[in-house]
XYZ file of C-alpha atoms in Angstrom:
533
model
C -13.106 -22.544 -22.865
C -10.932 -20.068 -23.726
C -8.286 -19.499 -25.895
C -4.371 -20.231 -23.578
C -2.319 -17.035 -23.327
C 1.453 -17.080 -22.614
C 1.133 -14.946 -19.391
C -1.636 -14.101 -17.782
C -2.024 -11.796 -14.583
C -4.315 -11.981 -11.578
C -5.066 -8.117 -10.608
C -4.322 -4.618 -12.114
C -3.726 -2.540 -9.051
C -0.426 -0.971 -8.519
C 2.137 -4.155 -9.652
C -1.076 -6.316 -11.466
C 0.177 -3.540 -14.233
C 3.861 -2.101 -13.268
C 4.640 -6.819 -14.274
C 1.959 -5.538 -17.658
C 3.813 -3.084 -18.705
C 7.182 -4.587 -18.384
C 6.289 -7.911 -20.426
C 4.202 -6.492 -23.034
C 7.826 -5.793 -24.777
C 8.298 -9.530 -25.377
C 4.842 -9.287 -27.731
C 3.752 -12.871 -25.697
C 0.080 -12.982 -25.262
C -0.861 -11.506 -22.240
C -3.812 -11.521 -20.147
C -4.699 -9.835 -17.329
C -8.034 -10.331 -14.624
C -9.787 -7.599 -12.508
C -12.066 -8.476 -10.032
C -12.992 -4.601 -10.528
C -14.000 -2.421 -13.202
C -12.975 1.098 -14.994
C -13.230 4.096 -12.824
C -15.264 6.588 -14.304
C -13.497 9.680 -12.504
C -16.328 12.275 -12.458
C -18.074 10.433 -9.900
C -15.461 10.302 -7.435
C -16.561 11.975 -4.078
C -13.986 15.305 -5.083
C -16.368 16.244 -7.589
C -18.815 17.377 -4.980
C -19.327 19.439 -1.993
C -19.878 15.224 -0.123
C -16.591 13.945 -0.783
C -16.327 14.013 3.395
C -19.699 11.754 3.996
C -18.889 9.031 1.193
C -15.916 8.926 2.372
C -18.492 6.816 5.251
C -19.674 5.846 2.183
C -19.490 3.886 -0.494
C -16.014 5.432 -0.477
C -14.477 4.244 2.491
C -11.255 2.658 2.144
C -12.635 -0.569 3.709
C -14.100 -2.898 1.675
C -16.831 -3.626 4.728
C -18.115 -0.742 4.684
C -17.585 -0.006 1.326
C -19.352 -3.086 0.287
C -19.354 -3.158 -3.698
C -20.464 -5.473 -5.832
C -15.985 -5.923 -6.667
C -15.619 -6.265 -3.143
C -14.838 -9.235 -1.255
C -15.603 -9.223 2.268
C -12.984 -9.315 5.343
C -13.134 -10.987 8.584
C -10.733 -9.266 10.099
C -12.485 -9.068 14.196
C -9.497 -10.709 15.384
C -7.638 -7.264 14.837
C -6.929 -4.102 16.624
C -6.398 -2.937 13.438
C -8.663 -3.259 10.083
C -7.984 -4.187 6.288
C -8.661 -1.392 3.989
C -7.595 -2.149 0.220
C -9.491 -0.945 -3.373
C -10.764 -3.213 -6.090
C -11.428 -1.942 -9.483
C -8.839 -1.300 -12.081
C -5.909 0.449 -10.657
C -6.295 -1.275 -7.476
C -5.283 0.065 -3.874
C -3.367 3.665 -6.034
C -6.892 4.303 -6.808
C -7.547 5.159 -2.911
C -3.701 5.879 -1.538
C -2.217 9.134 -0.612
C -0.319 9.486 -3.496
C 2.722 9.291 -0.242
C 6.018 7.587 -2.353
C 9.030 6.865 -0.130
C 11.060 3.679 -1.387
C 12.291 1.084 1.080
C 15.904 1.897 3.252
C 19.062 0.101 1.887
C 18.994 -1.340 5.845
C 16.068 -2.757 5.592
C 17.086 -6.056 3.023
C 19.516 -6.155 6.086
C 17.022 -6.456 9.487
C 18.340 -10.255 10.655
C 22.272 -8.205 9.989
C 22.208 -5.934 11.341
C 19.871 -6.252 14.498
C 19.826 -10.066 14.861
C 16.040 -10.226 14.533
C 13.421 -11.080 11.094
C 15.507 -12.542 8.027
C 17.276 -10.489 5.575
C 16.002 -10.344 2.280
C 17.535 -12.081 -0.566
C 17.476 -9.089 -3.016
C 18.396 -5.201 -1.718
C 18.022 -2.073 -2.663
C 21.376 -1.421 -4.722
C 18.783 -4.483 -6.957
C 15.714 -2.204 -7.196
C 17.238 0.613 -7.721
C 17.420 0.842 -11.533
C 13.154 -0.583 -11.013
C 13.128 2.387 -8.490
C 13.899 5.196 -11.147
C 12.318 3.588 -13.872
C 9.241 3.383 -11.613
C 9.253 6.868 -10.055
C 9.131 7.882 -14.660
C 6.035 6.094 -14.957
C 4.362 6.995 -12.170
C 5.731 10.546 -12.030
C 7.427 11.408 -8.689
C 7.893 14.563 -7.349
C 10.369 15.461 -4.302
C 13.658 16.760 -3.834
C 16.540 15.033 -4.084
C 19.562 14.877 -1.140
C 17.799 14.120 1.111
C 20.837 12.709 3.449
C 18.573 10.065 6.015
C 18.767 7.861 1.746
C 21.563 6.728 -0.655
C 21.889 9.566 -2.646
C 19.881 9.362 -6.283
C 19.134 11.368 -9.524
C 16.572 13.391 -9.658
C 12.758 13.422 -8.992
C 10.550 13.427 -12.633
C 8.685 16.444 -10.510
C 9.961 19.249 -8.142
C 8.176 18.892 -4.438
C 5.061 19.720 -3.866
C 4.753 23.337 -2.418
C 5.261 23.233 1.563
C 1.701 25.531 2.105
C 0.531 26.643 5.663
C 1.255 23.142 7.024
C 3.983 22.585 6.178
C 6.426 25.657 6.990
C 4.697 25.303 10.736
C 6.448 21.623 11.262
C 9.022 22.185 8.981
C 9.802 25.231 11.616
C 8.914 22.905 14.659
C 11.386 20.495 13.553
C 13.987 22.781 12.583
C 13.475 23.899 16.699
C 13.836 19.861 17.950
C 17.414 19.843 15.411
C 15.817 16.958 14.091
C 14.956 16.009 10.622
C 12.612 16.849 7.939
C 12.587 17.035 4.198
C 9.629 16.944 1.577
C 8.402 13.872 0.614
C 8.657 12.137 -2.879
C 4.435 11.473 -3.654
C 2.972 10.918 -7.043
C 1.004 13.948 -7.306
C 2.197 15.643 -10.080
C 3.436 19.804 -9.431
C 4.033 20.097 -12.889
C 1.886 19.302 -15.968
C 3.505 15.128 -16.802
C 2.809 12.846 -19.859
C -0.364 14.122 -20.382
C -1.651 14.668 -16.411
C -2.463 17.992 -15.603
C -0.828 19.574 -12.280
C -2.437 19.740 -8.584
C -4.434 22.383 -8.897
C -5.887 20.299 -4.996
C -9.420 19.947 -6.098
C -9.762 18.190 -3.335
C -8.340 15.832 -1.014
C -6.277 13.092 -2.566
C -8.157 10.254 -0.589
C -10.513 8.911 -2.068
C -9.722 8.809 -5.672
C -7.833 11.924 -7.263
C -10.470 12.946 -10.491
C -8.620 16.114 -11.800
C -6.268 13.777 -12.844
C -3.425 14.686 -10.979
C -2.678 11.239 -8.201
C -0.794 9.097 -10.025
C -2.757 5.632 -10.180
C -1.891 2.935 -12.324
C -5.219 3.653 -14.967
C -3.839 5.920 -16.010
C 0.432 5.380 -16.011
C 0.652 2.243 -16.457
C -2.690 0.343 -18.265
C -2.319 3.574 -21.365
C 1.260 2.118 -22.116
C 0.276 -1.740 -21.669
C -2.676 -1.498 -23.410
C -1.059 -0.059 -26.545
C 1.662 -2.323 -26.134
C -1.048 -5.288 -26.915
C -1.537 -6.816 -22.908
C -5.599 -7.504 -22.883
C -7.136 -6.484 -19.354
C -10.342 -7.960 -18.804
C -12.763 -6.614 -15.701
C -14.923 -7.542 -13.822
C -13.574 -11.016 -13.835
C -12.912 -13.118 -10.214
C -10.858 -15.673 -9.818
C -11.952 -18.753 -8.096
C -8.860 -20.812 -7.927
C -5.199 -21.423 -9.698
C -4.941 -24.961 -11.378
C -2.538 -27.448 -12.169
C -1.798 -30.280 -13.800
C -0.344 -33.249 -13.693
C 3.136 -32.223 -13.687
C 2.240 -29.401 -10.717
C 2.646 -27.095 -12.886
C -0.033 -23.759 -13.162
C -2.342 -24.920 -15.967
C -4.787 -21.873 -15.390
C -7.327 -20.289 -13.957
C -11.367 -20.493 -12.913
C -12.727 -17.872 -12.963
C -16.640 -15.902 -12.875
C -17.007 -13.611 -15.833
C -18.369 -9.777 -15.584
C -21.881 -12.221 -15.925
C -20.965 -14.935 -13.510
C -20.628 -17.546 -15.648
C -18.008 -19.467 -14.583
C -15.019 -19.626 -17.274
C -11.068 -21.816 -17.843
C -8.353 -19.274 -18.148
C -5.655 -21.516 -19.994
C -1.892 -20.179 -19.038
C 1.580 -21.093 -19.554
C 2.666 -18.648 -16.668
C 0.587 -16.863 -14.211
C 1.611 -14.208 -11.960
C -0.415 -13.132 -9.132
C -0.839 -9.466 -7.927
C -3.625 -9.346 -5.773
C -2.128 -8.114 -2.298
C -0.871 -9.233 0.995
C -4.377 -10.275 2.240
C -5.542 -11.343 -1.380
C -3.309 -13.465 -2.886
C -2.752 -16.384 0.355
C -6.665 -16.115 -0.100
C -6.161 -17.587 -3.705
C -3.761 -20.142 -2.735
C -5.419 -21.318 0.326
C -8.725 -21.865 -2.128
C -6.593 -23.481 -5.040
C -6.432 -27.313 -2.830
C -5.734 -30.266 -4.697
C -4.776 -33.434 -4.251
C -1.133 -32.488 -5.041
C -1.729 -29.193 -3.196
C -4.080 -30.251 -0.584
C -2.866 -27.397 1.950
C -3.457 -24.593 -0.553
C -1.189 -23.312 -3.831
C 2.454 -23.433 -3.094
C 2.609 -23.679 0.192
C 4.952 -26.611 1.163
C 6.563 -23.912 3.100
C 3.280 -23.975 5.722
C 4.136 -20.322 5.470
C 1.952 -19.143 2.763
C -0.951 -16.542 4.688
C 1.600 -16.885 7.737
C 3.357 -13.516 8.636
C 0.764 -11.306 8.314
C 2.291 -7.313 8.276
C -0.056 -3.622 8.361
C 2.601 -1.189 9.612
C 0.800 -0.287 13.117
C 0.185 3.882 13.122
C -0.663 6.111 15.665
C -1.967 9.614 14.623
C -1.150 12.668 16.982
C -2.526 15.990 15.961
C -3.189 19.494 17.735
C -4.222 23.001 17.027
C -2.884 26.101 16.734
C -4.055 29.918 16.379
C -1.997 30.265 12.463
C -4.489 29.281 9.975
C -3.620 25.600 8.104
C -3.713 24.409 4.835
C -6.882 22.043 6.107
C -7.953 20.265 2.998
C -6.250 22.473 0.275
C -4.342 20.574 -0.704
C -2.293 16.873 -1.018
C -2.888 15.893 2.586
C 1.272 14.478 3.215
C 3.683 17.358 2.646
C 6.724 16.069 4.646
C 8.740 12.688 6.541
C 11.288 12.176 9.119
C 13.399 9.679 9.425
C 14.867 10.877 12.420
C 13.977 7.868 13.980
C 13.613 5.178 11.623
C 16.998 2.707 12.571
C 17.642 1.269 15.735
C 19.464 2.864 18.678
C 20.258 0.891 21.629
C 19.390 3.727 23.523
C 15.663 2.692 23.513
C 13.697 -0.451 24.242
C 12.925 -1.166 21.099
C 14.675 -2.378 18.008
C 13.856 -0.561 14.620
C 12.106 2.148 14.286
C 9.500 3.983 12.818
C 9.225 7.067 10.016
C 6.775 10.390 11.185
C 4.231 11.683 8.368
C 3.841 14.942 8.557
C -0.510 15.341 7.345
C -1.903 19.207 5.966
C -4.982 18.359 8.286
C -8.816 17.638 8.232
C -12.071 18.637 6.729
C -14.628 20.411 8.282
C -17.333 17.020 8.315
C -13.264 15.286 8.899
C -12.679 17.486 12.033
C -16.371 17.692 13.389
C -16.872 14.011 13.260
C -13.350 13.960 15.307
C -14.043 16.474 17.931
C -16.656 16.131 19.314
C -15.616 12.614 19.632
C -12.847 13.421 21.691
C -14.551 15.640 22.987
C -13.137 19.308 22.785
C -15.980 20.519 21.009
C -18.978 20.639 23.116
C -22.447 21.026 21.927
C -24.501 24.086 22.969
C -23.729 27.733 22.967
C -20.286 26.916 22.642
C -20.302 24.858 19.600
C -19.541 27.411 17.013
C -17.226 29.287 18.472
C -15.254 26.182 19.287
C -15.199 24.815 15.548
C -14.175 28.780 14.206
C -11.122 27.830 16.911
C -10.591 24.086 14.971
C -11.428 24.019 11.337
C -9.091 24.645 9.526
C -6.699 24.950 12.954
C -5.168 21.198 13.033
C -1.490 19.976 12.089
C -0.837 16.371 12.447
C 1.639 13.765 12.694
C 1.611 10.005 12.327
C 4.313 7.442 13.581
C 3.850 4.950 11.157
C 5.904 2.016 12.664
C 7.816 -0.826 11.216
C 6.210 -4.322 11.945
C 8.059 -7.425 12.291
C 7.427 -10.443 10.790
C 5.010 -13.342 13.310
C 3.603 -16.163 12.192
C 0.717 -15.765 14.262
C 0.123 -13.322 12.459
C -1.788 -14.030 9.632
C -4.694 -14.891 7.202
C -6.636 -18.075 6.628
C -10.038 -18.654 4.893
C -13.063 -17.646 7.044
C -15.151 -21.037 7.212
C -18.642 -19.504 7.235
C -18.350 -15.701 5.483
C -17.918 -15.902 1.519
C -18.231 -13.422 -1.292
C -20.778 -12.811 -4.151
C -19.491 -15.813 -6.526
C -19.085 -18.146 -2.813
C -15.682 -18.070 -2.705
C -14.380 -18.371 0.712
C -14.012 -14.670 2.290
C -9.888 -14.614 3.985
C -10.393 -13.936 8.061
C -7.839 -12.008 9.405
C -5.947 -12.547 12.794
C -3.800 -10.420 13.830
C -1.713 -8.394 17.304
C 0.539 -6.109 17.755
C 3.729 -6.538 19.407
C 5.656 -5.858 22.383
C 7.805 -4.315 19.685
C 5.787 -2.352 17.894
C 3.344 -1.242 20.500
C 6.379 0.656 22.612
C 8.009 1.996 19.992
C 4.420 3.601 19.135
C 4.685 5.056 22.666
C 7.711 6.389 21.098
C 6.378 7.720 18.194
C 4.196 9.149 20.121
C 6.116 11.201 23.168
C 7.817 12.545 20.313
C 4.952 13.667 17.907
C 3.683 15.429 21.286
C 6.899 17.375 21.071
C 6.615 18.379 17.489
C 3.055 19.609 18.205
C 3.662 22.038 21.051
C 7.283 23.291 20.130
C 4.811 24.456 16.819
C 2.622 26.009 19.386
C -0.229 23.739 19.014
C -2.447 22.680 22.036
C -5.538 20.286 22.436
C -3.488 17.643 21.291
C -5.284 14.512 20.357
C -3.722 10.645 19.310
C -5.486 8.150 17.932
C -2.795 4.964 18.879
C -3.612 2.440 15.922
C -5.531 3.547 13.296
C -8.316 1.272 13.612
C -9.033 1.573 9.811
C -5.886 1.630 8.869
C -4.606 -1.127 7.513
C -3.105 0.194 4.393
C -0.281 -1.819 3.363
C -0.973 -5.676 3.418
C 2.676 -7.422 3.576
C 4.546 -10.610 3.722
C 2.185 -13.665 3.400
C 3.885 -14.855 0.508
C 7.241 -14.618 1.355
C 10.417 -14.328 -0.696
C 13.271 -16.063 0.144
C 16.675 -18.880 -0.769
C 15.227 -21.174 1.783
C 11.612 -23.271 -0.706
C 11.491 -24.375 4.253
C 11.358 -20.202 4.625
C 9.878 -18.461 2.791
C 7.129 -19.266 -0.746
C 8.771 -18.054 -2.942
C 12.511 -17.354 -4.665
C 15.111 -14.399 -5.307
C 12.935 -13.967 -7.937
C 9.263 -14.110 -7.586
C 9.576 -17.070 -8.269
C 6.624 -20.085 -6.881
C 9.428 -22.759 -4.927
C 7.164 -24.822 -5.916
C 5.588 -24.478 -9.244
C 7.911 -23.232 -11.210
C 5.282 -21.428 -13.622
C 3.634 -19.680 -10.661
C 5.266 -16.032 -9.558
C 3.574 -13.398 -7.268
C 4.595 -9.930 -7.177
C 2.536 -7.473 -4.301
C 3.264 -7.456 -1.201
C 3.040 -9.896 -0.276
C 7.029 -10.785 -1.013
C 7.942 -9.148 1.585
C 9.976 -10.570 4.082
C 10.167 -7.190 6.527
C 8.605 -4.189 6.136
C 10.204 -1.876 7.398
C 8.204 1.634 8.247
C 7.151 3.581 4.953
C 4.441 3.593 2.393
C 5.271 0.499 -0.070
C 4.055 1.436 -3.175
C 6.936 2.266 -4.443
C 8.898 -1.019 -3.442
C 6.001 -2.764 -4.308
C 6.066 -1.649 -7.677
C 10.234 -1.631 -8.220
C 10.130 -5.227 -6.834
C 7.610 -6.061 -9.668
C 9.282 -4.526 -12.733
C 12.443 -5.875 -10.876
C 10.653 -9.096 -11.125
C 9.555 -8.749 -14.688
C 12.945 -7.723 -15.541
C 13.860 -11.041 -14.382
C 11.155 -13.341 -16.616
C 12.613 -11.542 -18.983
C 15.643 -12.406 -19.146
C 15.230 -16.302 -18.564
C 12.182 -16.045 -20.959
C 13.808 -19.564 -22.245
C 13.443 -21.800 -19.595
C 9.956 -20.074 -18.203
C 7.855 -22.488 -19.144
C 9.020 -25.640 -18.496
């Protein structure tokens, strides 16, 4: 058995890294267990010409396709959207596109404003200082003054250049009179905290070999390790154990050699994402907790929210940026909040992408029937390649209990631990939202002079955002953790990842996930005297 630790964190991704760094100043003995390993940027696909091909293989965003030893399988057969994540130090920040919006103030008050779902027990103003702290730690580039958001401090770095694609899209939005703004991203536009500015080495997913894109293995973790946090890699946690008092007592895990170990701890923090966290809780059964740990509400694994994505793209005569720049350059919040003239509640953001690489272009265009085989193949390919403009409508997913994560009765990971099963359907409200987004995106593309407009809806491998399966709230019957991430049932158990989201908003969640992790860590530090009771 290992020596006891004060705080044990499970997962070294976006939230695990942030909470580890924040708690380090307490000088407590903090250990983080991560089932993956440290990444070697020299091995990232962007160092070679085959980076697009590897996107379909060992660097696929889907763990079921990638199937690295660090991954666990996911049964998502009963879902039109497939789970994508990454296991390793840095978690899914290794693979994300670095798009970094915050949830809006309205996203925390959905019940009050629109009579649907539930209000959060915290608000935007509570998280504002932690958003700012996270912007500094991750290194955000952007432009303050966006009228879609409340006034805020300027981001640490200037925004990404609009480039050829951004300029074309911005002009099209101006024609329509619709809101657009340069995206917040975690791509360095100037040298920042030891990271060199982006030199457009390649697409930001999968993996930035240059280190211009912030991932927590190069931002939070070096600082946390210097402050004394211990990070153990290739350690897969099987279950959280409890003692006679119903408190978390530690975890059972398999080490890098596959040997079962027990790590006792005074406090346990889960940072395993909206799929991995309910999987771990449901696997942690006992006589006191027969239905899984922290599950007296019966809500562990329920209310899964994905963000259905509709992708719309077309082709212009002008040359675009293709894959020669960070992928997401603009956003629009024109259709973000509820409009009673539409037949759905809440709304969506539009993300503007630059284009696609040549292999992706060829594969997708052939599949869509716009790239023929035969004598005309090369002429048409030259017309398409490097001329794509694309948009995506990221639609708010409202919580529904039937969208859920359970344990698969057959599928197991390489250590024999039951794998998660996902059952998910797109709601009628989200479907109407997606259709509206597709229609508006087509208007944008036509205003830009695009032809051969294509639609992918929903994006099949678009389950990037794993939210809501261990929700936050003040009522123990309607939530899993309280307003500062503490389990209602197990007083020394905390959750800091996207599973605590009450509603999903219509934006990428990483910025908000990390702000919540920093907020929870701050609450823990304020309550150190009774954390161990």
